[in-house]
XYZ file of C-alpha atoms in Angstrom:
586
model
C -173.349 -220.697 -91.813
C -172.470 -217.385 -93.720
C -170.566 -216.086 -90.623
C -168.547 -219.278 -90.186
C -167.888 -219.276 -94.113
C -166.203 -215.495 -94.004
C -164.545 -216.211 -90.782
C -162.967 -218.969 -92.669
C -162.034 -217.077 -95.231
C -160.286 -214.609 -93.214
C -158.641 -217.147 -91.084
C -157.480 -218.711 -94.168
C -156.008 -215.761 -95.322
C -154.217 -214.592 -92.172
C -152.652 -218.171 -92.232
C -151.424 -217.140 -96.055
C -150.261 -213.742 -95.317
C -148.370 -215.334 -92.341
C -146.997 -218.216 -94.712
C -145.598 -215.558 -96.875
C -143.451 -214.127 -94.099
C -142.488 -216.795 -91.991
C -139.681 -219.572 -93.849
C -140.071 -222.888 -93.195
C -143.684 -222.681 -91.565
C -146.308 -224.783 -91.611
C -149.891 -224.426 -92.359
C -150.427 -225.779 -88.914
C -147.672 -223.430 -87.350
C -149.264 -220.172 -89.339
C -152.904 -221.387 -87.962
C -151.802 -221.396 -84.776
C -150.366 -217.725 -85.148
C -153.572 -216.266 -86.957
C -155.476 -218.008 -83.972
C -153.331 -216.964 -81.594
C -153.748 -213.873 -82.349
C -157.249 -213.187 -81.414
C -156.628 -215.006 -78.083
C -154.010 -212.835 -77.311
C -156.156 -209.754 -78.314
C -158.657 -210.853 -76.347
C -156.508 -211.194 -73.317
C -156.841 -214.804 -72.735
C -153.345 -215.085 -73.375
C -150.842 -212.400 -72.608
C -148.802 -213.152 -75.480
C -147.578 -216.604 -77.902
C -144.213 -217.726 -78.956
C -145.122 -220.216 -81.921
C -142.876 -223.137 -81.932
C -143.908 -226.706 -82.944
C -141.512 -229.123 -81.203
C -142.611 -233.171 -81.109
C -140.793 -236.618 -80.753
C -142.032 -239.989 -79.948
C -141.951 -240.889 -76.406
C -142.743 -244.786 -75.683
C -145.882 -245.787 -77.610
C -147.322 -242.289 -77.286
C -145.544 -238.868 -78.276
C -145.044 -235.384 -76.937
C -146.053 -232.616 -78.545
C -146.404 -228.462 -78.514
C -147.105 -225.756 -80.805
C -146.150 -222.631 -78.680
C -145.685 -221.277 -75.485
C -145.931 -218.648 -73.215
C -144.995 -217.501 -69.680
C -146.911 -215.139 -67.836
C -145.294 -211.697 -66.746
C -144.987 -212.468 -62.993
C -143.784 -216.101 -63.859
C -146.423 -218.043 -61.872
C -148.352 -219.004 -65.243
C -147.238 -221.100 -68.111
C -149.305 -221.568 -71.275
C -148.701 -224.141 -73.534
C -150.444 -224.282 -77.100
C -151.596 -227.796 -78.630
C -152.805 -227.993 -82.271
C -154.757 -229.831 -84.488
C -154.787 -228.842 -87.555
C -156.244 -229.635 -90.966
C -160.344 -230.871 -89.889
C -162.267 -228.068 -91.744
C -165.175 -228.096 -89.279
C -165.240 -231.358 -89.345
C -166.427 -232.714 -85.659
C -163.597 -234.151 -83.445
C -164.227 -236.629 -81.092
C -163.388 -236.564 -76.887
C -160.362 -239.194 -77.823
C -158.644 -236.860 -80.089
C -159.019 -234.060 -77.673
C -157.592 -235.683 -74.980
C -155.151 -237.757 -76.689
C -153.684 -234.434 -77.941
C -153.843 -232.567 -74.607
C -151.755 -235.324 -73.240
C -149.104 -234.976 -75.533
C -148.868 -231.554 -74.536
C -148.453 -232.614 -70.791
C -145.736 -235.115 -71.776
C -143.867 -231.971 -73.008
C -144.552 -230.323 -70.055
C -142.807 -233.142 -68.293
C -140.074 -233.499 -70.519
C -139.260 -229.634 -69.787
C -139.400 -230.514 -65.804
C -137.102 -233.102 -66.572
C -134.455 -231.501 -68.104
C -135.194 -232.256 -71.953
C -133.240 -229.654 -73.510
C -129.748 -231.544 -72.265
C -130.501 -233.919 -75.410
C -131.542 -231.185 -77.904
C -129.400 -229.069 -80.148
C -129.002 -226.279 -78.660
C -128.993 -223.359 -82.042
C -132.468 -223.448 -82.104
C -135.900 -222.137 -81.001
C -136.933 -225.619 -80.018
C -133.955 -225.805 -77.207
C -134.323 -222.282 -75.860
C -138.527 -222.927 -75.446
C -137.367 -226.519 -73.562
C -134.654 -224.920 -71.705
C -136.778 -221.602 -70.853
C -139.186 -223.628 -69.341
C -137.399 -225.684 -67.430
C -135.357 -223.010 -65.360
C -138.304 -221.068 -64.472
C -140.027 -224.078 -63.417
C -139.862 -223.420 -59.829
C -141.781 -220.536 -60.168
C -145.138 -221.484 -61.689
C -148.192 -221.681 -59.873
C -150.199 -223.586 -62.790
C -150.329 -224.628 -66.208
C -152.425 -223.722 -68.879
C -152.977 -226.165 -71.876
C -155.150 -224.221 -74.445
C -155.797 -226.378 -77.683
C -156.754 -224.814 -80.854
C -158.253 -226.237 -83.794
C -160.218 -225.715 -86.908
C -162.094 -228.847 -86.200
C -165.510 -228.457 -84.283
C -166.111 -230.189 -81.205
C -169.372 -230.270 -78.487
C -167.218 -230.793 -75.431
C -168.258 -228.948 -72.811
C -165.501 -229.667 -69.499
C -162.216 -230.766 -69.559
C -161.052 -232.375 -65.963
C -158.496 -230.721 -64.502
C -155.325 -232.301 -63.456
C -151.657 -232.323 -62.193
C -148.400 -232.135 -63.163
C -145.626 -232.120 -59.766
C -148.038 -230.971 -57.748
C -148.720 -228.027 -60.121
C -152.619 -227.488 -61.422
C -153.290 -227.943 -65.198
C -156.379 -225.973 -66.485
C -157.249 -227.517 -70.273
C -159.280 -224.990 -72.815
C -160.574 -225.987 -76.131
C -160.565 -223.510 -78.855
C -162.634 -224.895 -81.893
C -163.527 -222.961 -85.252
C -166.893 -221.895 -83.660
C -165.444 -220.616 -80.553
C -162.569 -219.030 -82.507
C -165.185 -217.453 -84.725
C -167.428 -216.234 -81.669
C -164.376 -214.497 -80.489
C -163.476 -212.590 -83.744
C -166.645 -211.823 -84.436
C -167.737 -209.981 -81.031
C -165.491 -207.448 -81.277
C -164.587 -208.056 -77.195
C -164.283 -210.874 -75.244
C -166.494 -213.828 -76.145
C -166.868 -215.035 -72.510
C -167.657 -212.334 -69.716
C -166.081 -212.653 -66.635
C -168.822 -213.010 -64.290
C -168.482 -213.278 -60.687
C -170.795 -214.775 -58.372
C -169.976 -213.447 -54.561
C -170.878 -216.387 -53.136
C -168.053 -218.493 -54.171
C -165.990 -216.087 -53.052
C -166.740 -215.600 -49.742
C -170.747 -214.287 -49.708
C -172.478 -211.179 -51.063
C -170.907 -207.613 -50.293
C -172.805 -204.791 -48.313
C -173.431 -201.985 -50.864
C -175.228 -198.753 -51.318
C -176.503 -198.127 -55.099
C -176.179 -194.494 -56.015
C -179.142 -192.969 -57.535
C -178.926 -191.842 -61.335
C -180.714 -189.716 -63.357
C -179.719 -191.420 -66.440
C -180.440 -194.522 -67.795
C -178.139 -195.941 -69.064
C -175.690 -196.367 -66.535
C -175.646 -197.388 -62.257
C -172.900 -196.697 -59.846
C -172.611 -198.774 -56.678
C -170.141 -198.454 -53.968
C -168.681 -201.003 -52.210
C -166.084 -202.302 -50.228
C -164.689 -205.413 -51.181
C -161.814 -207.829 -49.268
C -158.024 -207.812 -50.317
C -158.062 -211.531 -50.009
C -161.440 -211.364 -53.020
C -159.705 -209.129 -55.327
C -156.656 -211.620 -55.360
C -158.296 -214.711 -55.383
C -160.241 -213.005 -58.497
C -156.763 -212.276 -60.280
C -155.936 -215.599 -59.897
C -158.431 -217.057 -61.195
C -158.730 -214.618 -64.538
C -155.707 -213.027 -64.333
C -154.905 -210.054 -66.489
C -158.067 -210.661 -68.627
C -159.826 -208.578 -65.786
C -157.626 -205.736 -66.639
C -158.867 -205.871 -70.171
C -160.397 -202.610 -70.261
C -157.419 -200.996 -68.513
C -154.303 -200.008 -69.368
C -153.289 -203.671 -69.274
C -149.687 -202.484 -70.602
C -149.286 -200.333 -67.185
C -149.267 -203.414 -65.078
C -147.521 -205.266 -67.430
C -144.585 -202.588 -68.699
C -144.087 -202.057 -65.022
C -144.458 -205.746 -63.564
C -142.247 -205.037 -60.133
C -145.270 -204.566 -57.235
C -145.197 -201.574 -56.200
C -143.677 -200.560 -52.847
C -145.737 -198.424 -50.803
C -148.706 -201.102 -51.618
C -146.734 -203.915 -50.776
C -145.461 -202.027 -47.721
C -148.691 -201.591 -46.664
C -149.857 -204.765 -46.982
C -146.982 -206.512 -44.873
C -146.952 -203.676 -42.196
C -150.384 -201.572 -41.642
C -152.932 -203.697 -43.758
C -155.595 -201.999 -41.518
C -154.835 -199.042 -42.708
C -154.959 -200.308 -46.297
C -158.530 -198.298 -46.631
C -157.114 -195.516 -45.349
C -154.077 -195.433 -47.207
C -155.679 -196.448 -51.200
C -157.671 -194.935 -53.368
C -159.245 -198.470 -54.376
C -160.445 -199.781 -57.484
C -163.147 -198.602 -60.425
C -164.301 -201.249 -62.501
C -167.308 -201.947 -65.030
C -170.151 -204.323 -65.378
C -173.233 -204.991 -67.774
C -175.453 -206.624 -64.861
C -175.707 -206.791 -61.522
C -177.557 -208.517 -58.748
C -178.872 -207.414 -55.537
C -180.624 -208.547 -52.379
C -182.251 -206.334 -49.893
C -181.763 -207.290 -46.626
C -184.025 -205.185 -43.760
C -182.399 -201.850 -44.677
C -179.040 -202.995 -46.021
C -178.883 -204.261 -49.951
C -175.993 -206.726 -50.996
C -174.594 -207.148 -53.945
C -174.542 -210.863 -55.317
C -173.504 -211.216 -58.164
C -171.725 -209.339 -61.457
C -171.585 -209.791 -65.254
C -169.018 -208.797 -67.414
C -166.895 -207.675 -64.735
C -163.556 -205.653 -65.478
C -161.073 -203.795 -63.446
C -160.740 -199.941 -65.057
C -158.453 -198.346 -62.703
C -156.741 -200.223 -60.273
C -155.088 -202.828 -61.644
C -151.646 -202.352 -59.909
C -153.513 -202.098 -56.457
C -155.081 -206.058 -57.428
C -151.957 -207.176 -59.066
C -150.194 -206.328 -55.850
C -153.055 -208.026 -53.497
C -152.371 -211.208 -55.782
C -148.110 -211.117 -55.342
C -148.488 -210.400 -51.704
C -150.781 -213.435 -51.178
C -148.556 -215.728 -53.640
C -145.298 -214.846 -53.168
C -144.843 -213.629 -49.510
C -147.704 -215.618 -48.415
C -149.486 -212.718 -46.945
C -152.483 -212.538 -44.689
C -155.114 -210.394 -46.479
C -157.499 -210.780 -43.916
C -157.555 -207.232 -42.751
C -157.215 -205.338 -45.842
C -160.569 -203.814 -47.654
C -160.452 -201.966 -50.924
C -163.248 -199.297 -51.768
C -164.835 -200.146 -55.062
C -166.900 -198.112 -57.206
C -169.239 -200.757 -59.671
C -170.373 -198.778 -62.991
C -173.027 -200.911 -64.101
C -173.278 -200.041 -68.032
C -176.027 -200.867 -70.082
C -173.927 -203.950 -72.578
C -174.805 -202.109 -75.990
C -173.225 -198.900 -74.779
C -170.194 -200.691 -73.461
C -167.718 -200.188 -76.209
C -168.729 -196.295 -75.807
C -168.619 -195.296 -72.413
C -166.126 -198.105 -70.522
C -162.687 -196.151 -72.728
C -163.953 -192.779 -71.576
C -164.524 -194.230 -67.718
C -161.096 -196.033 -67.870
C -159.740 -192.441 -69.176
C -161.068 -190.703 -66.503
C -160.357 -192.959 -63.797
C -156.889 -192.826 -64.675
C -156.586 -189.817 -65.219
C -154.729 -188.687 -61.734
C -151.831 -190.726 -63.842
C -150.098 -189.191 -66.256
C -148.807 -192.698 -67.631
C -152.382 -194.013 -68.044
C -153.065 -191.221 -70.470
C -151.050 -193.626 -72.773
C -154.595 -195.660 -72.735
C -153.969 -195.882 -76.828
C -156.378 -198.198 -77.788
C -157.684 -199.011 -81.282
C -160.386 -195.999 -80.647
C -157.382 -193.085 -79.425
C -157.173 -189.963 -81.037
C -153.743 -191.483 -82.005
C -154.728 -194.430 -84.016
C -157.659 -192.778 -85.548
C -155.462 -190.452 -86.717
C -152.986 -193.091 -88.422
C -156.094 -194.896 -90.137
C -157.677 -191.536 -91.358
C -153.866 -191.060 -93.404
C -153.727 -194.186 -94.389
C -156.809 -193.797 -96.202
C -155.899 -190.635 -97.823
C -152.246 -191.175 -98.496
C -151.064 -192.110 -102.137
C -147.466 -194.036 -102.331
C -145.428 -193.065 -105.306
C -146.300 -195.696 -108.054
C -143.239 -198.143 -108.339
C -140.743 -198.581 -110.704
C -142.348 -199.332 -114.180
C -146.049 -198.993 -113.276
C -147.878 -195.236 -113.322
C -150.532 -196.928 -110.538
C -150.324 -194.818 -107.223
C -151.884 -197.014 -103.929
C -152.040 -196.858 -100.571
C -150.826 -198.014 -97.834
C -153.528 -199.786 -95.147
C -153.637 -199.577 -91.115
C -155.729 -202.064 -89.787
C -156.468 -200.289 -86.711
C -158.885 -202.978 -85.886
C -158.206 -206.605 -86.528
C -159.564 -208.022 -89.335
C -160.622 -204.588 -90.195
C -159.559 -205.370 -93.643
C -161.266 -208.124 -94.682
C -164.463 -205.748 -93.542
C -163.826 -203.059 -95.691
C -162.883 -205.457 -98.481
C -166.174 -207.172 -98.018
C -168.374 -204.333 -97.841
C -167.797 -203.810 -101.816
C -170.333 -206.128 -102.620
C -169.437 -206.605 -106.529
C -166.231 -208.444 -107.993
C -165.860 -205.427 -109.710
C -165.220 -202.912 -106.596
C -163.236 -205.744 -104.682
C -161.050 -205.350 -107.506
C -160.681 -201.602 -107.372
C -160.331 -202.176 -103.706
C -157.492 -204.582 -104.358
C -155.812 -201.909 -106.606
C -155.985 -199.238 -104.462
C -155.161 -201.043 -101.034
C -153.140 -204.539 -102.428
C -153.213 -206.979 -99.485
C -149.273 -206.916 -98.968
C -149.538 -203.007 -97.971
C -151.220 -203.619 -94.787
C -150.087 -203.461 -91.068
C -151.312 -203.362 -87.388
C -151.057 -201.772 -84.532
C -148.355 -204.309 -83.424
C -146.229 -203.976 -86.568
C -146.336 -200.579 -86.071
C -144.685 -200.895 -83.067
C -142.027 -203.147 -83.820
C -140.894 -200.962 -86.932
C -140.620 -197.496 -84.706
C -139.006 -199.466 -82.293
C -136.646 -200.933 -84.450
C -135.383 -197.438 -86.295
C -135.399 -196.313 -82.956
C -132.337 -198.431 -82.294
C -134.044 -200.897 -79.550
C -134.306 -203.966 -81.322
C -134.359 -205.864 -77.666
C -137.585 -204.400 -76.759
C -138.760 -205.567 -80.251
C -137.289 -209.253 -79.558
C -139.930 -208.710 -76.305
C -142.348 -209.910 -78.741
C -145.546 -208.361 -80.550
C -147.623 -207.378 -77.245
C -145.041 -206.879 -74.782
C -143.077 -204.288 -77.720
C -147.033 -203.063 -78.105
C -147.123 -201.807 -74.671
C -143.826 -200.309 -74.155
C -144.156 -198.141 -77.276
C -147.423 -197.459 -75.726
C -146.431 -196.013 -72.194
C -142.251 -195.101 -73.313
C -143.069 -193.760 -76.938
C -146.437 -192.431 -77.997
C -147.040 -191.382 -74.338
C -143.837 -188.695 -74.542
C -146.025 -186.897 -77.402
C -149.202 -184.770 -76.999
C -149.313 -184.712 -81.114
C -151.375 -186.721 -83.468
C -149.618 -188.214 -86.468
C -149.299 -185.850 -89.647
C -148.811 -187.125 -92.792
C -145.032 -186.922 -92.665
C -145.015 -189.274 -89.623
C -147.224 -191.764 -91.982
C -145.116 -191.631 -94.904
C -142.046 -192.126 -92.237
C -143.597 -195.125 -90.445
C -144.690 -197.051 -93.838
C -140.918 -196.328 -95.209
C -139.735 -197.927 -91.824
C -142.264 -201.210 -92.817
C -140.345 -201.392 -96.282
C -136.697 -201.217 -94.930
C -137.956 -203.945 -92.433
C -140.100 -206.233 -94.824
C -137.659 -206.084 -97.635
C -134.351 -206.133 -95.259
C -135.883 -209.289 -93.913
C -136.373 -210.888 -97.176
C -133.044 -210.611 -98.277
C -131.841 -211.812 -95.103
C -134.326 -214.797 -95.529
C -132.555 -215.709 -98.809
C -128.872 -215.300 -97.376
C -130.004 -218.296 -94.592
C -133.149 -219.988 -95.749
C -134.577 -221.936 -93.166
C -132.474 -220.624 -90.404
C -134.014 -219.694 -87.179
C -134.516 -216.390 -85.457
C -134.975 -214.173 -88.574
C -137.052 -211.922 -86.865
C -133.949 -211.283 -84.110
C -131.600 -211.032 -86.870
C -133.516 -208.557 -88.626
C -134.350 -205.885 -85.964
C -130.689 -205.761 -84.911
C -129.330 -205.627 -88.165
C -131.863 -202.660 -88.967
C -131.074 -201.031 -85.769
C -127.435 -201.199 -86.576
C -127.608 -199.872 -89.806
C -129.846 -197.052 -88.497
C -127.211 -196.476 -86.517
C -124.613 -195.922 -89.471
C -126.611 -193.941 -91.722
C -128.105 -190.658 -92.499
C -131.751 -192.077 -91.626
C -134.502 -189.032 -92.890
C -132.071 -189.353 -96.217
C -133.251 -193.336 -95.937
C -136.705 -192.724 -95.374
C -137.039 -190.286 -97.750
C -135.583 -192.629 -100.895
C -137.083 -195.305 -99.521
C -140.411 -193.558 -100.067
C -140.112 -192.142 -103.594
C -138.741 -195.306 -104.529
C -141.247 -197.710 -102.513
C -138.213 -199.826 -102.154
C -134.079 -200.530 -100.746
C -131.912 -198.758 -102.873
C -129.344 -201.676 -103.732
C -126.139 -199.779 -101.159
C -128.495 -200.965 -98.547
C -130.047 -203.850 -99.589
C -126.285 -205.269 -99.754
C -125.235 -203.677 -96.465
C -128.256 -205.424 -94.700
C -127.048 -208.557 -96.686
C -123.303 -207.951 -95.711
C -124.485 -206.725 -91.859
C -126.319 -209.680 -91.062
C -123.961 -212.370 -91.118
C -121.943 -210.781 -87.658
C -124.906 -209.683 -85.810
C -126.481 -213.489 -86.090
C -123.055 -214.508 -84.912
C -123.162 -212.509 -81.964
C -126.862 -213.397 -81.488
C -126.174 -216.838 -81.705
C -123.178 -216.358 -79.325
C -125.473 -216.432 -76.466
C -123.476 -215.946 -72.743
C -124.102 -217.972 -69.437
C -127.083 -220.522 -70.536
C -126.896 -219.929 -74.087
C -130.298 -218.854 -74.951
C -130.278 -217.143 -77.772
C -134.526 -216.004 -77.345
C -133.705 -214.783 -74.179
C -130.752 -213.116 -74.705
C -131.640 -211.233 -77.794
C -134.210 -209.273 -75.024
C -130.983 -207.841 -73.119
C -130.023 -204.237 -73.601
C -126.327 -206.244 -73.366
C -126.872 -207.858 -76.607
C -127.392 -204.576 -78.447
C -124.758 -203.557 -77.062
C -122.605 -206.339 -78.472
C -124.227 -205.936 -81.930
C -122.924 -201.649 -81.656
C -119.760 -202.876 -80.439
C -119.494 -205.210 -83.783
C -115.983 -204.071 -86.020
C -117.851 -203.566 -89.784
C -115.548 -202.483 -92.428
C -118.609 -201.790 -95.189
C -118.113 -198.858 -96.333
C -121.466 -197.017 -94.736
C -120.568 -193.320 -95.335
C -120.690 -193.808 -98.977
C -123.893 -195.495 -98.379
C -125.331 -192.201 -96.130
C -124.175 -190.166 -98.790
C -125.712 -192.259 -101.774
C -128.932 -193.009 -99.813
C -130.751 -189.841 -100.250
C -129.800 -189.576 -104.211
């Protein structure tokens, strides 16, 4: 009960912070973000646009809170809600009358819904989105979240045109399960003889204890029926953002595959993955491996992906194609400590894959030791210095918050680290990114800019962070968080404010003298007023030309096109910037 009762806490505050940032939301929309969140961490989903869109249809309705298509295009997600139960139980009605309405949106989106929506606004681009890539998906995902509790155990599965749709309940409990393991709540276990029977395998001895290799071979057609099913969740340990960043299949594989799949062991280096069990049989002299727990692809993930596209897409026979496979069985409470170093290692023939930054890299260690040492200049009026606080670990926070087990030392934690001066990994991205002058890779979304930062930014530099890269990263989150509010209060309530922001930021890095910026903006811990008005006066012809969408007219997707930026540089602005590079670093 104590666990549930600070996850809810924390939940409840992630939905406030959000609320603070996010006009016109909902505590239902913000819940879904904060939840969404950890799903998304977790892999389950590879990333969330939150958009609540509902309307009556007959005597029932249709309803969604988000979406999401996959990377190749074959999955789309679709996020139900239901919001507001406070652990109170939910019945098998309630969870099925919502799915439904999900389902009815999916339909509606088949159908062509978006020809009787308006079409400046998130809702229409989701509808519209959906319904021209429709031809491409393979199945649909309907994943329901809720605070309310619930003891279902299976959902049926069903159909929509032919297409499967795979229901998941999230309650509070799960939810808090989730957060609280620090890794994925559910193992992907595999049991080898659903998938064809056990594999022939030798088990190499070990001196040590706490650790078993085995090597194996195992079938093309295996490894892609096993993406499909779990898709990139069995990258998790990997460098998920390789296969992602870099989502065309790569051509010698694929070549292989369609041409010489016999050679296909001759010609690949295979796959490494992890485990924290394993099961054998011993058969005469041979022993088989039958089944694994807590499976996860470490190296190799482009090799699987590409099994899975060749067998989807071009309808490929994997039937001669074997992959060699070396199993590191790892003992589960050494896990967290030896799979980053094995994924490292594996990878290491890669120079891109040395951009494994997780939330344990030298890199983001780095960033959180700084931000813990760091005093901002007090603001304005006050003589209080405090710092600024990297969460290089969700919910990392609320930890260290907690840990001060008197109201008196939460306090003096509160003064030293207030709640608004905190940021992720994610944010961190998306302000470099944006000062870097690519606000489409920002509008890409929080994972997807995540990863490309990842392999395109922080793997270009062999350097840990110093403290002028801190101080020049939380002046960044300023311009951004305080350029957005003003833009907020020029159009309350209108949509794509986070679009609008990043290219209007971009833009004006473009036009001034940025270290002078950086370097007011961090004595001051705020926008001098020449830019707060230029991002005020900026704004209004970059949304125009966001708004001015070509071909289908969706704004969402066009505001991820290098084109648009260039349209937003190509924008005639008569405010007079120079004077505002020269003022800026007074």
């Amino acid at each position: 009960m104590e666990k549930m009762q600070e996850f809810s806490i924390a939940l409840e505050q992630a939905i406030e912070d959000y609320l603070g940032r996010e006009p016109g939301w909902l505590r239902r929309d913000a819940f879904v973000r904060a939840a969404g969140d950890y799903l998304v961490e977790d892999g389950t989903l590879e990333d969330l646009e939150v958009c609540y869109f509902a309307q009556p249809v007959g005597r029932s309705r249709m309803e969604v809170a988000g979406y999401s298509v996959s990377d190749d295009g074959r999955v789309l997600d679709l996020v139900s809600v239901y919001y507001g139960e406070h652990g109170q139980t939910i019945s098998r009605d309630q969870v099925r009358r919502r799915l439904n309405w999900t389902k009815l949106f999916a339909s509606a989106c088949h159908d062509g819904h978006h020809l009787h929506m308006e079409e400046s606004s998130p809702q229409f681009d989701m509808v519209q989105d959906i319904h021209s890539r429709w031809r491409d998906f393979g199945k649909i995902r309907i994943f329901l979240l809720t605070d309310g509790r619930s003891t279902l155990q299976d959902l049926p599965a069903e159909e929509l045109y032919g297409l499967p749709i795979v229901p998941n309940l999230w309650d509070i409990e799960r939810l808090r399960r989730l957060a609280s393991s620090g890794r994925q709540e559910e193992p992907i276990s595999i049991d080898f003889e659903e998938f064809g029977g056990p594999l022939p395998c030798l088990p190499a001895p070990s001196s040590e204890g706490d650790y078993q290799c085995v090597l194996t071979l195992m079938p093309g057609k295996l490894l892609a029926d096993m993406y499909e099913l779990h898709g990139s969740k069995l990258l998790q340990r990997n460098v998920r953002a390789f296969l992602q960043a870099r989502g065309k299949v790569n051509k010698g594989i694929n070549e292989t595959i369609r041409e010489s799949p016999a050679r296909f062991l001759a010609y690949n280096n295979g796959i490494s993955a992890t485990a924290t069990g394993a099961t054998f049989e011993q058969r005469g002299s041979e022993t088989y491996l039958l089944h694994l727990s807590d499976l996860q692809i470490v190296n190799g993930g482009q090799t699987t992906a590409s099994l899975h596209h060749a067998a989807i897409r071009d309808d490929a026979d994997l039937s001669k194609i074997q992959v060699p496979a070396k199993i590191t069985v790892v003992q589960p409470e050494l896990l967290d400590q030896l799979v980053p170093n094995i994924s490292r290692y594996a990878n290491s023939q890669n120079s891109i894959n040395e951009a494994d930054f997780e939330a344990n890299s030298p890199f983001h260690v780095e960033l959180e030791r700084l931000s813990r040492s760091v005093w901002a200049p007090a603001v304005a009026g006050s003589t209080r210095q405090s710092r600024w606080y990297y969460e290089r670990v969700r919910g990392q926070y609320n930890v260290d918050r907690a840990r001060r087990h008197t109201a008196a030392k939460q306090r003096s934690f509160d003064e030293e680290f207030p709640r608004g001066q905190r940021f992720s990994k994610t944010d961190a991205a998306k302000y470099d990114l944006t000062f870097r002058q690519l606000p489409h890779v920002v509008s890409l979304g929080a994972q997807k800019c995540f990863q490309w930062w990842t392999l395109n930014v922080l793997a270009e530099s062999t350097s840990v962070p110093d403290e002028e890269y801190f101080q020049a990263l939380v002046t960044k989150r300023i311009l951004f968080e305080q350029g957005r509010a003003e833009i907020r209060k020029l159009n309350p309530g209108a949509g794509y404010l986070a679009n609008v922001t990043a290219y209007t930021l971009a833009r004006l890095a473009a036009e001034v003298d940025l270290d002078d910026a950086l370097a007011t903006v961090w004595r001051t811990q705020g926008l001098p007023d020449s830019i707060r008005r230029a991002v005020t006066e900026l704004s209004r012809p970059v949304r125009q030309v966001l708004l001015a969408a070509p071909g289908s007219g969706n704004v969402t997707e066009w505001c991820k096109k290098e084109d648009c930026w260039k349209s937003v540089l190509d924008i005639s602005w008569a405010s007079p910037l120079a004077k505002v590079a020269t003022q800026v670093g007074k």
